Short mmCIF file of C-alpha atoms in Angstrom, two decimals:
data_model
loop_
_atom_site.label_atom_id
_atom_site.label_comp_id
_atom_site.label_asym_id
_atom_site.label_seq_id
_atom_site.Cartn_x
_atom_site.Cartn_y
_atom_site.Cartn_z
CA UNK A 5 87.76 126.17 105.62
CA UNK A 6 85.12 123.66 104.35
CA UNK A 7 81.82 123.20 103.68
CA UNK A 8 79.98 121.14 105.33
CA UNK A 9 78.68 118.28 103.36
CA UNK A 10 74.90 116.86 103.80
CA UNK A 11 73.62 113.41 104.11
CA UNK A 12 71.89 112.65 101.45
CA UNK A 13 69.18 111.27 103.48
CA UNK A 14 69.01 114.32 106.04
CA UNK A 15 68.68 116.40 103.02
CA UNK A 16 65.58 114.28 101.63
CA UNK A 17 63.97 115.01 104.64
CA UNK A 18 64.55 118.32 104.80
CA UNK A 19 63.83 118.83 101.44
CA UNK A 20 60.31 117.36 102.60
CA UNK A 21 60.21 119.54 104.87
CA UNK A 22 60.89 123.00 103.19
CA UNK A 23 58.59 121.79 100.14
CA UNK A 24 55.40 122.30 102.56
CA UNK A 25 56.98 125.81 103.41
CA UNK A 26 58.33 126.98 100.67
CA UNK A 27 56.61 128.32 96.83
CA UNK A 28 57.93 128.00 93.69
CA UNK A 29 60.70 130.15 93.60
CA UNK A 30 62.16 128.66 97.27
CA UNK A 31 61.55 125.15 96.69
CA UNK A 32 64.33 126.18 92.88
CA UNK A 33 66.78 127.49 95.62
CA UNK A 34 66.29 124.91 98.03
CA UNK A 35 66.89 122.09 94.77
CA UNK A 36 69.76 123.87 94.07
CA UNK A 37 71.49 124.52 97.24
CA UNK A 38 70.98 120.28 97.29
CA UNK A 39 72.17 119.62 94.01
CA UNK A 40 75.94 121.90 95.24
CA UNK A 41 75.81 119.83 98.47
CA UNK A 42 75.50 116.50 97.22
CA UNK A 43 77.40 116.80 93.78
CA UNK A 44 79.33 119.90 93.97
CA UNK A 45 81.93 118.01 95.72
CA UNK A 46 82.69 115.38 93.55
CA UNK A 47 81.69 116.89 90.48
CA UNK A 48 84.28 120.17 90.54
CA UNK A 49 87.65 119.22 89.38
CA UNK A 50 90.05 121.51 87.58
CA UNK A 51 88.66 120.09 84.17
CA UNK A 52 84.90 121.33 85.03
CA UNK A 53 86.12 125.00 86.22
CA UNK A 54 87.31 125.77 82.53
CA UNK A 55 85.49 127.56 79.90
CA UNK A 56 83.64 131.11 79.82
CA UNK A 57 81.41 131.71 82.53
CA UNK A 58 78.72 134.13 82.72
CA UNK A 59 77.46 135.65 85.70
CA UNK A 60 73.93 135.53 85.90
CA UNK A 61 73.35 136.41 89.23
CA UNK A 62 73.88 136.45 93.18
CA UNK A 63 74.37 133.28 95.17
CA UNK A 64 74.93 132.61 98.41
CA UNK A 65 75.31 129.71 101.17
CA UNK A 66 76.26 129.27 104.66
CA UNK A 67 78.98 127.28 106.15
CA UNK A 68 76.51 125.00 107.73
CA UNK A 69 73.43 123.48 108.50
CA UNK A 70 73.20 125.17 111.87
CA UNK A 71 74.70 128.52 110.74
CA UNK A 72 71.46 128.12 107.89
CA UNK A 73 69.03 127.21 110.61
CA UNK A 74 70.16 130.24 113.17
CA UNK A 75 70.03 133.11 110.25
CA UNK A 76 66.23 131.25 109.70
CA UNK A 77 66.60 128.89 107.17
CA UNK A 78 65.95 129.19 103.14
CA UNK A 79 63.92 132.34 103.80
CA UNK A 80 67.07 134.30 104.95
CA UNK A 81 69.13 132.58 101.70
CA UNK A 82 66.22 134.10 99.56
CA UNK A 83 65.62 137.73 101.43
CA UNK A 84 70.22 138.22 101.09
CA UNK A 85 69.74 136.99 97.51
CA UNK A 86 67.51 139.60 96.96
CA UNK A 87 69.60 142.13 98.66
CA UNK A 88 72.94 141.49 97.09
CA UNK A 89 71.13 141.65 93.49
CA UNK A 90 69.87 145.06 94.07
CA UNK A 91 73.64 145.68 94.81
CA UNK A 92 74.80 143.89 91.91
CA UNK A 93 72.40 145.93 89.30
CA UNK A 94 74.30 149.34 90.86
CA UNK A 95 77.06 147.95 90.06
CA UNK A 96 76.89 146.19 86.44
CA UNK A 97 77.52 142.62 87.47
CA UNK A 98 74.83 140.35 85.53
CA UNK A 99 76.68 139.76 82.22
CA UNK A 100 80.17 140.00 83.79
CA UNK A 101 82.46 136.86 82.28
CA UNK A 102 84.84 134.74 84.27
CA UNK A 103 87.40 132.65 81.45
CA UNK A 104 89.32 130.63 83.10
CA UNK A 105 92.39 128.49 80.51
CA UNK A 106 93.91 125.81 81.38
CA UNK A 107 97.31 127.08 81.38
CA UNK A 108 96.28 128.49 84.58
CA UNK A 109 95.42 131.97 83.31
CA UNK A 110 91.96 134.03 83.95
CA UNK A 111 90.36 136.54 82.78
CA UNK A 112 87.28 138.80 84.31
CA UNK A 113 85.47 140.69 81.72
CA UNK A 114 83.13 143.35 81.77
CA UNK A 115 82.04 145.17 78.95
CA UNK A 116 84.75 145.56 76.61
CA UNK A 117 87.23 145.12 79.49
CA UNK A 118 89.29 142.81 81.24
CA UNK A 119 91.32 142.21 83.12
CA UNK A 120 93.69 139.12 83.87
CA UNK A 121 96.05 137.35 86.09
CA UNK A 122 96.32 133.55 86.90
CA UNK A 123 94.62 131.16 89.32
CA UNK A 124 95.45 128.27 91.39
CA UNK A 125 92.82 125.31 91.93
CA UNK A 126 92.71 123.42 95.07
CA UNK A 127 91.38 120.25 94.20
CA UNK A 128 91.22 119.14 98.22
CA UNK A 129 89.49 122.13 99.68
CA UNK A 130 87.88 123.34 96.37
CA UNK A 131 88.98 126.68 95.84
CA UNK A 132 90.21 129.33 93.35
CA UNK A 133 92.68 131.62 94.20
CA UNK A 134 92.75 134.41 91.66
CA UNK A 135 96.00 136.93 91.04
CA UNK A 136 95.94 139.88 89.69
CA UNK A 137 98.81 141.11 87.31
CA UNK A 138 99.06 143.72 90.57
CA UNK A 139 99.73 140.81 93.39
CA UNK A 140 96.03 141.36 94.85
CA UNK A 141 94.67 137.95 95.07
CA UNK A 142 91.00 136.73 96.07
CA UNK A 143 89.87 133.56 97.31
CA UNK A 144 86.95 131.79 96.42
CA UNK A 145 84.93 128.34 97.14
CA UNK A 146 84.05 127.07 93.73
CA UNK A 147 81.02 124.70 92.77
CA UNK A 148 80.51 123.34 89.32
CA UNK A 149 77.18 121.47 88.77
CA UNK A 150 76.59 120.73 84.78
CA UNK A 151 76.87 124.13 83.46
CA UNK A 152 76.33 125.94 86.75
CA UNK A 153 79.04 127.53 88.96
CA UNK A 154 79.10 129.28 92.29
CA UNK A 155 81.76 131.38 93.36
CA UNK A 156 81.89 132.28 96.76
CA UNK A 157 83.56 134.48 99.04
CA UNK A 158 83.62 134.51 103.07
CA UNK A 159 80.60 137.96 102.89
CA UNK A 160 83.08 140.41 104.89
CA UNK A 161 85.06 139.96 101.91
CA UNK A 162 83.23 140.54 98.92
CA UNK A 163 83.88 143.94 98.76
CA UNK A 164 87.38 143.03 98.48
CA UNK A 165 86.71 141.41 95.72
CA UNK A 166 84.28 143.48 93.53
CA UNK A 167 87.00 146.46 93.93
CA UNK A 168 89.62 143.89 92.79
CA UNK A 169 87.86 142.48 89.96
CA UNK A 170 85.81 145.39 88.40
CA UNK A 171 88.38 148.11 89.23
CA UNK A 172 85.50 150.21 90.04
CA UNK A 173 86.41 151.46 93.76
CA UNK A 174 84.40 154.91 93.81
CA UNK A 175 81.16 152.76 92.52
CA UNK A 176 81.23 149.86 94.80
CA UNK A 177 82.20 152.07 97.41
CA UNK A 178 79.12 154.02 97.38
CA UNK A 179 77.61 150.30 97.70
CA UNK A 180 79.49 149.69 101.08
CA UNK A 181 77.03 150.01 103.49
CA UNK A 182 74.99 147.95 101.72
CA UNK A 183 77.11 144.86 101.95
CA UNK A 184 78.29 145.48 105.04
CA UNK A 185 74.71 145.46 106.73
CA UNK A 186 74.39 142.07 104.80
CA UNK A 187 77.59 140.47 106.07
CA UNK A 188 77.37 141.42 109.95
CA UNK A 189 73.51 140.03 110.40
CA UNK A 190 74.83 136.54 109.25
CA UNK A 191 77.62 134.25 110.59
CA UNK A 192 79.28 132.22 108.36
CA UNK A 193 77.37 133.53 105.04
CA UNK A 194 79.20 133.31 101.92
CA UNK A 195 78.53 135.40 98.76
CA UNK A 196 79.23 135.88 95.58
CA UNK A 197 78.42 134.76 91.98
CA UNK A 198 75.94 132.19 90.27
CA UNK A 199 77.20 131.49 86.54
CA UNK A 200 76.52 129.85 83.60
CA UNK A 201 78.58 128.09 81.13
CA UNK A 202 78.49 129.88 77.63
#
């Protein structure tokens, strides 16, 4: 599955377009979301995806334009932002660290723990696919822009992956509901992580 990529001219108007709509904090998500679209293509090779990343909060993004405009536009982006962080602060997630090596080993660390496997980057489609030393893997669509990433999941799968990753079933279970009221009022919504390059 891939994103859809923007013109760069469609997205100058829109951009026009949103700025009259949209205050300070929307018009930083909607410059964003513009920057991934345009230069998160070309820009995320297996090179950029290396390093220590810290996750410094939610992100998501829909498969498309249209999916974007039927959920309501940047206003919905904003409101499920909002939602999955007061998910994320249950759970512990700002401050989490993603290392990936390039000898195709990762590591997810939180606290004082971690825990590791190895990864597989698809330079075509641009995704990660992570492995746990246990065989449970997870799938994301990766972004690098500069010393930004986004890793994101299809959203009826993210709680997949937090029980994968932080090991912390009986926690992010009690955060089920939650996420799944999130991930059945959208179609095509991806979530997950927005991190920063230490």
């Amino acid at each position: 599955m891939k994103l859809r990529k923007f013109h760069p001219v469609m997205l100058a108007l829109g951009l026009v377009c949103a700025v009259g709509q949209a205050g300070a904090q929307d018009l930083k998500s909607i410059l964003t979301g513009v920057a991934k679209a345009v230069v998160g293509d070309k820009a995320t090779t297996a090179q950029t995806i290396l390093g220590t990343w810290s996750v410094v909060g939610p992100d998501c993004r829909f498969e498309s334009d249209k999916l974007l405009a039927q959920a309501g536009g940047e206003a919905a982006a904003v409101q499920v932002e909002k939602k999955l962080a007061t998910v994320y602060d249950k759970l512990g997630v700002e401050g989490c660290r993603f290392v990936f090596n390039d000898d195709n080993t990762y590591s997810f660390v939180r606290n004082d723990r971690a825990s590791e496997g190895s990864y597989t980057f698809d330079a075509e489609d641009k995704t990660i696919t992570m492995k746990t030393k246990l065989g449970l893997s997870v799938k994301a669509h990766v972004t690098v822009t500069g010393s930004s990433m986004s890793l994101l999941f299809p959203a009826d799968k993210l709680l997949t992956v937090l029980q994968t990753l932080m090991n912390l079933a009986g926690k992010v279970n009690n955060t089920a509901s939650a996420l799944s009221s999130i991930a059945t009022n959208y179609d095509g919504l991806l979530l997950g992580f927005e991190l920063k390059k230490q």
